[in-house]
Amino acid sequence: MLKVPEQALLAWLVKRIPLRITPDMLTIIGFCGSILVAGSFILGSLYNRELLLLGVLGFAVNWFGDSLDGRVAYYRNTPRKWYGFSLDITVDWITVIIIGSGFIIYTWGFGKWLGFSFVVMYGWSMITALLRYKVTDKYSIDSGRLGPTEVKVLLSLILIAEVIFTGSILYLAALGCIALLVVNVLETRKLLMMADDRDRAEKQRQNEKDP
């Protein structure tokens, strides 16, 4: 949904990142953003829920580092395709766990199960993306019209809503988990259909080779 303006902004930013800032440093910056999000949950639970707004800043920092690390590497003609791919997947998974843990600390009652469910659902979507890459040889982390950036924006709006309306985070998080579940089921169904098509195509090619 935000792809066009986001790509334009990233194209503008990638030319202005100082040379002393390496792609790995951008990955670290993005990771620090996720720690700030988790920290906002902890501070919000211990002191004042208005501190949840730090999480909005954290998501912005995470977006900045996570979106630019690979693009800067390619722009400077210093890409490490498989290293970057492996690092991104690993850091993204740790990021989800950290943010989910912060959410669990902040919430109460069934909200803790929502935090656990979010981690599971996001993990499922990551596994689907990796399997899709294996089946189609094309890597995409978007699920329909929702990608990581849209998810960050939605989560930021949930934090803002919680500051204004205490307790709304539980209901909005529940809706988010249900939405992730629906998307994951649909994307998994598409994946299985693509996998079946590839099996059929490979079998047909094998039959054509056999005398």
PDB file of C-alpha atoms in Angstrom:
ATOM      1  CA  MET A   1       0.000   0.000   0.000  1.00  0.00           C
ATOM      2  CA  LEU A   2       2.863   2.397   0.778  1.00  0.00           C
ATOM      3  CA  LYS A   3       5.284   0.981  -1.780  1.00  0.00           C
ATOM      4  CA  VAL A   4       5.393   3.907  -4.230  1.00  0.00           C
ATOM      5  CA  PRO A   5       6.081   6.750  -1.749  1.00  0.00           C
ATOM      6  CA  GLU A   6       8.320   4.490   0.332  1.00  0.00           C
ATOM      7  CA  GLN A   7      10.508   3.560  -2.653  1.00  0.00           C
ATOM      8  CA  ALA A   8      10.808   7.206  -3.631  1.00  0.00           C
ATOM      9  CA  LEU A   9      11.891   8.150  -0.109  1.00  0.00           C
ATOM     10  CA  LEU A  10      14.389   5.282   0.102  1.00  0.00           C
ATOM     11  CA  ALA A  11      15.867   6.198  -3.294  1.00  0.00           C
ATOM     12  CA  TRP A  12      16.404   9.725  -1.954  1.00  0.00           C
ATOM     13  CA  LEU A  13      17.895   8.528   1.344  1.00  0.00           C
ATOM     14  CA  VAL A  14      20.237   5.900  -0.068  1.00  0.00           C
ATOM     15  CA  LYS A  15      22.238   8.580  -1.913  1.00  0.00           C
ATOM     16  CA  ARG A  16      22.682  10.602   1.257  1.00  0.00           C
ATOM     17  CA  ILE A  17      23.889   7.998   3.732  1.00  0.00           C
ATOM     18  CA  PRO A  18      27.469   8.932   4.723  1.00  0.00           C
ATOM     19  CA  LEU A  19      30.122   6.484   3.462  1.00  0.00           C
ATOM     20  CA  ARG A  20      31.309   5.865   7.020  1.00  0.00           C
ATOM     21  CA  ILE A  21      27.928   4.259   7.774  1.00  0.00           C
ATOM     22  CA  THR A  22      28.114   0.682   6.489  1.00  0.00           C
ATOM     23  CA  PRO A  23      25.201  -1.646   5.691  1.00  0.00           C
ATOM     24  CA  ASP A  24      26.000  -3.666   8.819  1.00  0.00           C
ATOM     25  CA  MET A  25      25.811  -0.485  10.882  1.00  0.00           C
ATOM     26  CA  LEU A  26      22.372   0.206   9.403  1.00  0.00           C
ATOM     27  CA  THR A  27      21.296  -3.312  10.410  1.00  0.00           C
ATOM     28  CA  ILE A  28      22.443  -2.537  13.963  1.00  0.00           C
ATOM     29  CA  ILE A  29      20.545   0.773  13.890  1.00  0.00           C
ATOM     30  CA  GLY A  30      17.380  -1.059  12.834  1.00  0.00           C
ATOM     31  CA  PHE A  31      17.874  -3.601  15.612  1.00  0.00           C
ATOM     32  CA  CYS A  32      18.301  -0.807  18.164  1.00  0.00           C
ATOM     33  CA  GLY A  33      14.931   0.505  16.986  1.00  0.00           C
ATOM     34  CA  SER A  34      13.293  -2.784  17.931  1.00  0.00           C
ATOM     35  CA  ILE A  35      14.936  -2.637  21.361  1.00  0.00           C
ATOM     36  CA  LEU A  36      13.489   0.859  21.791  1.00  0.00           C
ATOM     37  CA  VAL A  37      10.016  -0.497  20.937  1.00  0.00           C
ATOM     38  CA  ALA A  38      10.359  -3.242  23.553  1.00  0.00           C
ATOM     39  CA  GLY A  39      11.723  -0.699  26.023  1.00  0.00           C
ATOM     40  CA  SER A  40       8.692   1.529  25.481  1.00  0.00           C
ATOM     41  CA  PHE A  41       6.435  -1.337  26.559  1.00  0.00           C
ATOM     42  CA  ILE A  42       8.501  -1.937  29.679  1.00  0.00           C
ATOM     43  CA  LEU A  43       8.670   1.755  30.586  1.00  0.00           C
ATOM     44  CA  GLY A  44       4.957   2.129  29.863  1.00  0.00           C
ATOM     45  CA  SER A  45       4.156  -0.692  32.275  1.00  0.00           C
ATOM     46  CA  LEU A  46       6.443   0.617  35.027  1.00  0.00           C
ATOM     47  CA  TYR A  47       5.820   4.360  34.806  1.00  0.00           C
ATOM     48  CA  ASN A  48       3.441   6.029  32.360  1.00  0.00           C
ATOM     49  CA  ARG A  49       1.685   4.657  29.299  1.00  0.00           C
ATOM     50  CA  GLU A  50       2.599   7.853  27.425  1.00  0.00           C
ATOM     51  CA  LEU A  51       6.097   6.394  27.212  1.00  0.00           C
ATOM     52  CA  LEU A  52       4.629   3.980  24.647  1.00  0.00           C
ATOM     53  CA  LEU A  53       5.126   6.816  22.162  1.00  0.00           C
ATOM     54  CA  LEU A  54       8.819   5.969  22.278  1.00  0.00           C
ATOM     55  CA  GLY A  55       7.778   2.815  20.454  1.00  0.00           C
ATOM     56  CA  VAL A  56       6.595   4.903  17.499  1.00  0.00           C
ATOM     57  CA  LEU A  57      10.083   6.405  17.318  1.00  0.00           C
ATOM     58  CA  GLY A  58      11.490   2.892  17.673  1.00  0.00           C
ATOM     59  CA  PHE A  59       9.497   1.633  14.688  1.00  0.00           C
ATOM     60  CA  ALA A  60      10.740   4.608  12.641  1.00  0.00           C
ATOM     61  CA  VAL A  61      14.354   3.834  13.566  1.00  0.00           C
ATOM     62  CA  ASN A  62      13.789   0.147  12.794  1.00  0.00           C
ATOM     63  CA  TRP A  63      12.299   1.025   9.404  1.00  0.00           C
ATOM     64  CA  PHE A  64      15.237   3.302   8.599  1.00  0.00           C
ATOM     65  CA  GLY A  65      17.919   0.721   9.320  1.00  0.00           C
ATOM     66  CA  ASP A  66      16.072  -2.354   8.092  1.00  0.00           C
ATOM     67  CA  SER A  67      14.992  -0.752   4.807  1.00  0.00           C
ATOM     68  CA  LEU A  68      18.322   0.821   3.905  1.00  0.00           C
ATOM     69  CA  ASP A  69      20.969  -1.753   4.846  1.00  0.00           C
ATOM     70  CA  GLY A  70      20.592  -3.900   1.729  1.00  0.00           C
ATOM     71  CA  ARG A  71      19.797  -0.977  -0.578  1.00  0.00           C
ATOM     72  CA  VAL A  72      22.932   0.887   0.492  1.00  0.00           C
ATOM     73  CA  ALA A  73      25.027  -2.220  -0.176  1.00  0.00           C
ATOM     74  CA  TYR A  74      23.654  -2.522  -3.718  1.00  0.00           C
ATOM     75  CA  TYR A  75      23.921   1.220  -4.341  1.00  0.00           C
ATOM     76  CA  ARG A  76      27.610   1.109  -3.385  1.00  0.00           C
ATOM     77  CA  ASN A  77      28.073  -2.048  -5.451  1.00  0.00           C
ATOM     78  CA  THR A  78      29.180  -4.019  -2.393  1.00  0.00           C
ATOM     79  CA  PRO A  79      26.313  -6.513  -1.997  1.00  0.00           C
ATOM     80  CA  ARG A  80      26.692  -9.792  -0.134  1.00  0.00           C
ATOM     81  CA  LYS A  81      23.541 -11.494  -1.276  1.00  0.00           C
ATOM     82  CA  TRP A  82      23.496 -14.617   0.889  1.00  0.00           C
ATOM     83  CA  TYR A  83      25.195 -12.998   3.875  1.00  0.00           C
ATOM     84  CA  GLY A  84      22.676 -10.145   3.826  1.00  0.00           C
ATOM     85  CA  PHE A  85      19.762 -12.509   3.314  1.00  0.00           C
ATOM     86  CA  SER A  86      20.812 -14.718   6.244  1.00  0.00           C
ATOM     87  CA  LEU A  87      21.532 -11.744   8.496  1.00  0.00           C
ATOM     88  CA  ASP A  88      18.201 -10.054   7.717  1.00  0.00           C
ATOM     89  CA  ILE A  89      16.144 -13.172   8.425  1.00  0.00           C
ATOM     90  CA  THR A  90      17.979 -13.817  11.696  1.00  0.00           C
ATOM     91  CA  VAL A  91      17.722 -10.214  12.912  1.00  0.00           C
ATOM     92  CA  ASP A  92      14.058  -9.961  11.862  1.00  0.00           C
ATOM     93  CA  TRP A  93      13.163 -13.055  13.879  1.00  0.00           C
ATOM     94  CA  ILE A  94      15.036 -11.831  16.969  1.00  0.00           C
ATOM     95  CA  THR A  95      13.318  -8.460  16.515  1.00  0.00           C
ATOM     96  CA  VAL A  96       9.869 -10.075  16.540  1.00  0.00           C
ATOM     97  CA  ILE A  97      10.720 -11.991  19.707  1.00  0.00           C
ATOM     98  CA  ILE A  98      12.009  -8.867  21.462  1.00  0.00           C
ATOM     99  CA  ILE A  99       8.976  -6.747  20.538  1.00  0.00           C
ATOM    100  CA  GLY A 100       6.575  -9.572  21.385  1.00  0.00           C
ATOM    101  CA  SER A 101       8.253 -10.001  24.781  1.00  0.00           C
ATOM    102  CA  GLY A 102       7.897  -6.285  25.473  1.00  0.00           C
ATOM    103  CA  PHE A 103       4.211  -6.497  24.609  1.00  0.00           C
ATOM    104  CA  ILE A 104       3.769  -9.457  26.979  1.00  0.00           C
ATOM    105  CA  ILE A 105       5.397  -7.482  29.799  1.00  0.00           C
ATOM    106  CA  TYR A 106       3.113  -4.488  29.218  1.00  0.00           C
ATOM    107  CA  THR A 107      -0.202  -6.316  28.892  1.00  0.00           C
ATOM    108  CA  TRP A 108      -2.239  -8.306  31.371  1.00  0.00           C
ATOM    109  CA  GLY A 109      -4.575 -11.295  31.357  1.00  0.00           C
ATOM    110  CA  PHE A 110      -5.282 -12.715  27.906  1.00  0.00           C
ATOM    111  CA  GLY A 111      -3.140  -9.922  26.455  1.00  0.00           C
ATOM    112  CA  LYS A 112      -0.071 -12.009  27.238  1.00  0.00           C
ATOM    113  CA  TRP A 113      -1.449 -14.741  25.002  1.00  0.00           C
ATOM    114  CA  LEU A 114      -1.938 -12.143  22.277  1.00  0.00           C
ATOM    115  CA  GLY A 115       1.761 -11.281  22.476  1.00  0.00           C
ATOM    116  CA  PHE A 116       2.644 -14.950  22.144  1.00  0.00           C
ATOM    117  CA  SER A 117       0.185 -15.312  19.256  1.00  0.00           C
ATOM    118  CA  PHE A 118       1.698 -12.322  17.451  1.00  0.00           C
ATOM    119  CA  VAL A 119       5.150 -13.891  17.574  1.00  0.00           C
ATOM    120  CA  VAL A 120       3.759 -17.202  16.292  1.00  0.00           C
ATOM    121  CA  MET A 121       1.761 -15.573  13.478  1.00  0.00           C
ATOM    122  CA  TYR A 122       4.654 -13.395  12.347  1.00  0.00           C
ATOM    123  CA  GLY A 123       6.956 -16.411  12.477  1.00  0.00           C
ATOM    124  CA  TRP A 124       4.478 -18.312  10.308  1.00  0.00           C
ATOM    125  CA  SER A 125       4.519 -15.494   7.747  1.00  0.00           C
ATOM    126  CA  MET A 126       8.339 -15.555   7.699  1.00  0.00           C
ATOM    127  CA  ILE A 127       8.361 -19.308   7.111  1.00  0.00           C
ATOM    128  CA  THR A 128       5.831 -18.879   4.290  1.00  0.00           C
ATOM    129  CA  ALA A 129       8.034 -16.215   2.689  1.00  0.00           C
ATOM    130  CA  LEU A 130      11.071 -18.521   2.826  1.00  0.00           C
ATOM    131  CA  LEU A 131       9.124 -21.455   1.393  1.00  0.00           C
ATOM    132  CA  ARG A 132       7.764 -19.216  -1.377  1.00  0.00           C
ATOM    133  CA  TYR A 133      11.350 -18.269  -2.206  1.00  0.00           C
ATOM    134  CA  LYS A 134      12.291 -21.942  -2.419  1.00  0.00           C
ATOM    135  CA  VAL A 135       9.312 -22.816  -4.641  1.00  0.00           C
ATOM    136  CA  THR A 136       9.329 -19.782  -6.975  1.00  0.00           C
ATOM    137  CA  ASP A 137      12.960 -18.566  -6.736  1.00  0.00           C
ATOM    138  CA  LYS A 138      11.522 -15.113  -6.029  1.00  0.00           C
ATOM    139  CA  TYR A 139      11.832 -13.596  -2.578  1.00  0.00           C
ATOM    140  CA  SER A 140       9.044 -11.402  -1.229  1.00  0.00           C
ATOM    141  CA  ILE A 141       8.149 -10.601   2.366  1.00  0.00           C
ATOM    142  CA  ASP A 142       4.878  -8.889   1.484  1.00  0.00           C
ATOM    143  CA  SER A 143       1.550 -10.560   2.204  1.00  0.00           C
ATOM    144  CA  GLY A 144      -0.922  -9.217  -0.317  1.00  0.00           C
ATOM    145  CA  ARG A 145      -1.090  -5.428   0.126  1.00  0.00           C
ATOM    146  CA  LEU A 146       0.619  -5.559   3.508  1.00  0.00           C
ATOM    147  CA  GLY A 147       4.379  -5.526   3.872  1.00  0.00           C
ATOM    148  CA  PRO A 148       6.695  -4.899   6.849  1.00  0.00           C
ATOM    149  CA  THR A 149       6.341  -1.123   6.516  1.00  0.00           C
ATOM    150  CA  GLU A 150       2.546  -1.255   6.637  1.00  0.00           C
ATOM    151  CA  VAL A 151       2.727  -3.531   9.684  1.00  0.00           C
ATOM    152  CA  LYS A 152       5.046  -1.061  11.445  1.00  0.00           C
ATOM    153  CA  VAL A 153       2.633   1.789  10.704  1.00  0.00           C
ATOM    154  CA  LEU A 154      -0.324  -0.200  12.029  1.00  0.00           C
ATOM    155  CA  LEU A 155       1.550  -1.163  15.196  1.00  0.00           C
ATOM    156  CA  SER A 156       2.522   2.482  15.713  1.00  0.00           C
ATOM    157  CA  LEU A 157      -1.131   3.499  15.419  1.00  0.00           C
ATOM    158  CA  ILE A 158      -2.023   0.844  18.005  1.00  0.00           C
ATOM    159  CA  LEU A 159       0.519   2.366  20.421  1.00  0.00           C
ATOM    160  CA  ILE A 160      -0.900   5.857  19.865  1.00  0.00           C
ATOM    161  CA  ALA A 161      -4.438   4.552  20.411  1.00  0.00           C
ATOM    162  CA  GLU A 162      -3.377   2.914  23.691  1.00  0.00           C
ATOM    163  CA  VAL A 163      -1.996   6.224  24.956  1.00  0.00           C
ATOM    164  CA  ILE A 164      -5.312   7.925  24.190  1.00  0.00           C
ATOM    165  CA  PHE A 165      -7.659   5.062  25.107  1.00  0.00           C
ATOM    166  CA  THR A 166      -6.234   2.855  27.855  1.00  0.00           C
ATOM    167  CA  GLY A 167      -6.857  -0.838  27.243  1.00  0.00           C
ATOM    168  CA  SER A 168      -7.562  -0.468  23.529  1.00  0.00           C
ATOM    169  CA  ILE A 169      -4.283  -2.248  22.792  1.00  0.00           C
ATOM    170  CA  LEU A 170      -5.841  -5.572  23.808  1.00  0.00           C
ATOM    171  CA  TYR A 171      -8.714  -5.330  21.343  1.00  0.00           C
ATOM    172  CA  LEU A 172      -6.615  -3.911  18.523  1.00  0.00           C
ATOM    173  CA  ALA A 173      -3.930  -6.549  19.079  1.00  0.00           C
ATOM    174  CA  ALA A 174      -6.607  -9.250  19.004  1.00  0.00           C
ATOM    175  CA  LEU A 175      -7.882  -7.904  15.671  1.00  0.00           C
ATOM    176  CA  GLY A 176      -4.306  -7.791  14.404  1.00  0.00           C
ATOM    177  CA  CYS A 177      -3.673 -11.419  15.347  1.00  0.00           C
ATOM    178  CA  ILE A 178      -6.923 -12.484  13.661  1.00  0.00           C
ATOM    179  CA  ALA A 179      -5.937 -10.547  10.530  1.00  0.00           C
ATOM    180  CA  LEU A 180      -2.491 -12.178  10.535  1.00  0.00           C
ATOM    181  CA  LEU A 181      -4.115 -15.586  10.918  1.00  0.00           C
ATOM    182  CA  VAL A 182      -6.409 -14.992   7.934  1.00  0.00           C
ATOM    183  CA  VAL A 183      -3.549 -13.656   5.796  1.00  0.00           C
ATOM    184  CA  ASN A 184      -1.303 -16.577   6.756  1.00  0.00           C
ATOM    185  CA  VAL A 185      -3.975 -19.127   5.880  1.00  0.00           C
ATOM    186  CA  LEU A 186      -4.591 -17.481   2.487  1.00  0.00           C
ATOM    187  CA  GLU A 187      -0.888 -17.129   1.718  1.00  0.00           C
ATOM    188  CA  THR A 188      -0.213 -20.723   2.756  1.00  0.00           C
ATOM    189  CA  ARG A 189      -2.986 -21.878   0.434  1.00  0.00           C
ATOM    190  CA  LYS A 190      -1.414 -19.907  -2.432  1.00  0.00           C
ATOM    191  CA  LEU A 191       1.978 -21.378  -1.580  1.00  0.00           C
ATOM    192  CA  LEU A 192       0.661 -24.933  -1.704  1.00  0.00           C
ATOM    193  CA  MET A 193      -0.991 -24.247  -5.066  1.00  0.00           C
ATOM    194  CA  MET A 194       2.275 -22.858  -6.468  1.00  0.00           C
ATOM    195  CA  ALA A 195       4.170 -25.836  -5.058  1.00  0.00           C
ATOM    196  CA  ASP A 196       1.687 -28.211  -6.696  1.00  0.00           C
ATOM    197  CA  ASP A 197       2.053 -26.391 -10.025  1.00  0.00           C
ATOM    198  CA  ARG A 198       5.828 -26.689  -9.810  1.00  0.00           C
ATOM    199  CA  ASP A 199       5.567 -30.405  -9.043  1.00  0.00           C
ATOM    200  CA  ARG A 200       3.357 -30.889 -12.099  1.00  0.00           C
ATOM    201  CA  ALA A 201       5.713 -28.874 -14.308  1.00  0.00           C
ATOM    202  CA  GLU A 202       8.770 -30.800 -13.113  1.00  0.00           C
ATOM    203  CA  LYS A 203       6.988 -34.114 -13.637  1.00  0.00           C
ATOM    204  CA  GLN A 204       5.969 -33.096 -17.153  1.00  0.00           C
ATOM    205  CA  ARG A 205       9.538 -32.107 -18.029  1.00  0.00           C
ATOM    206  CA  GLN A 206      10.809 -35.414 -16.639  1.00  0.00           C
ATOM    207  CA  ASN A 207       8.248 -37.368 -18.710  1.00  0.00           C
ATOM    208  CA  GLU A 208       9.322 -35.471 -21.837  1.00  0.00           C
ATOM    209  CA  LYS A 209      12.954 -36.440 -21.192  1.00  0.00           C
ATOM    210  CA  ASP A 210      12.173 -40.118 -20.691  1.00  0.00           C
ATOM    211  CA  PRO A 211      12.110 -42.195 -23.908  1.00  0.00           C
TER     212      PRO A 211
END
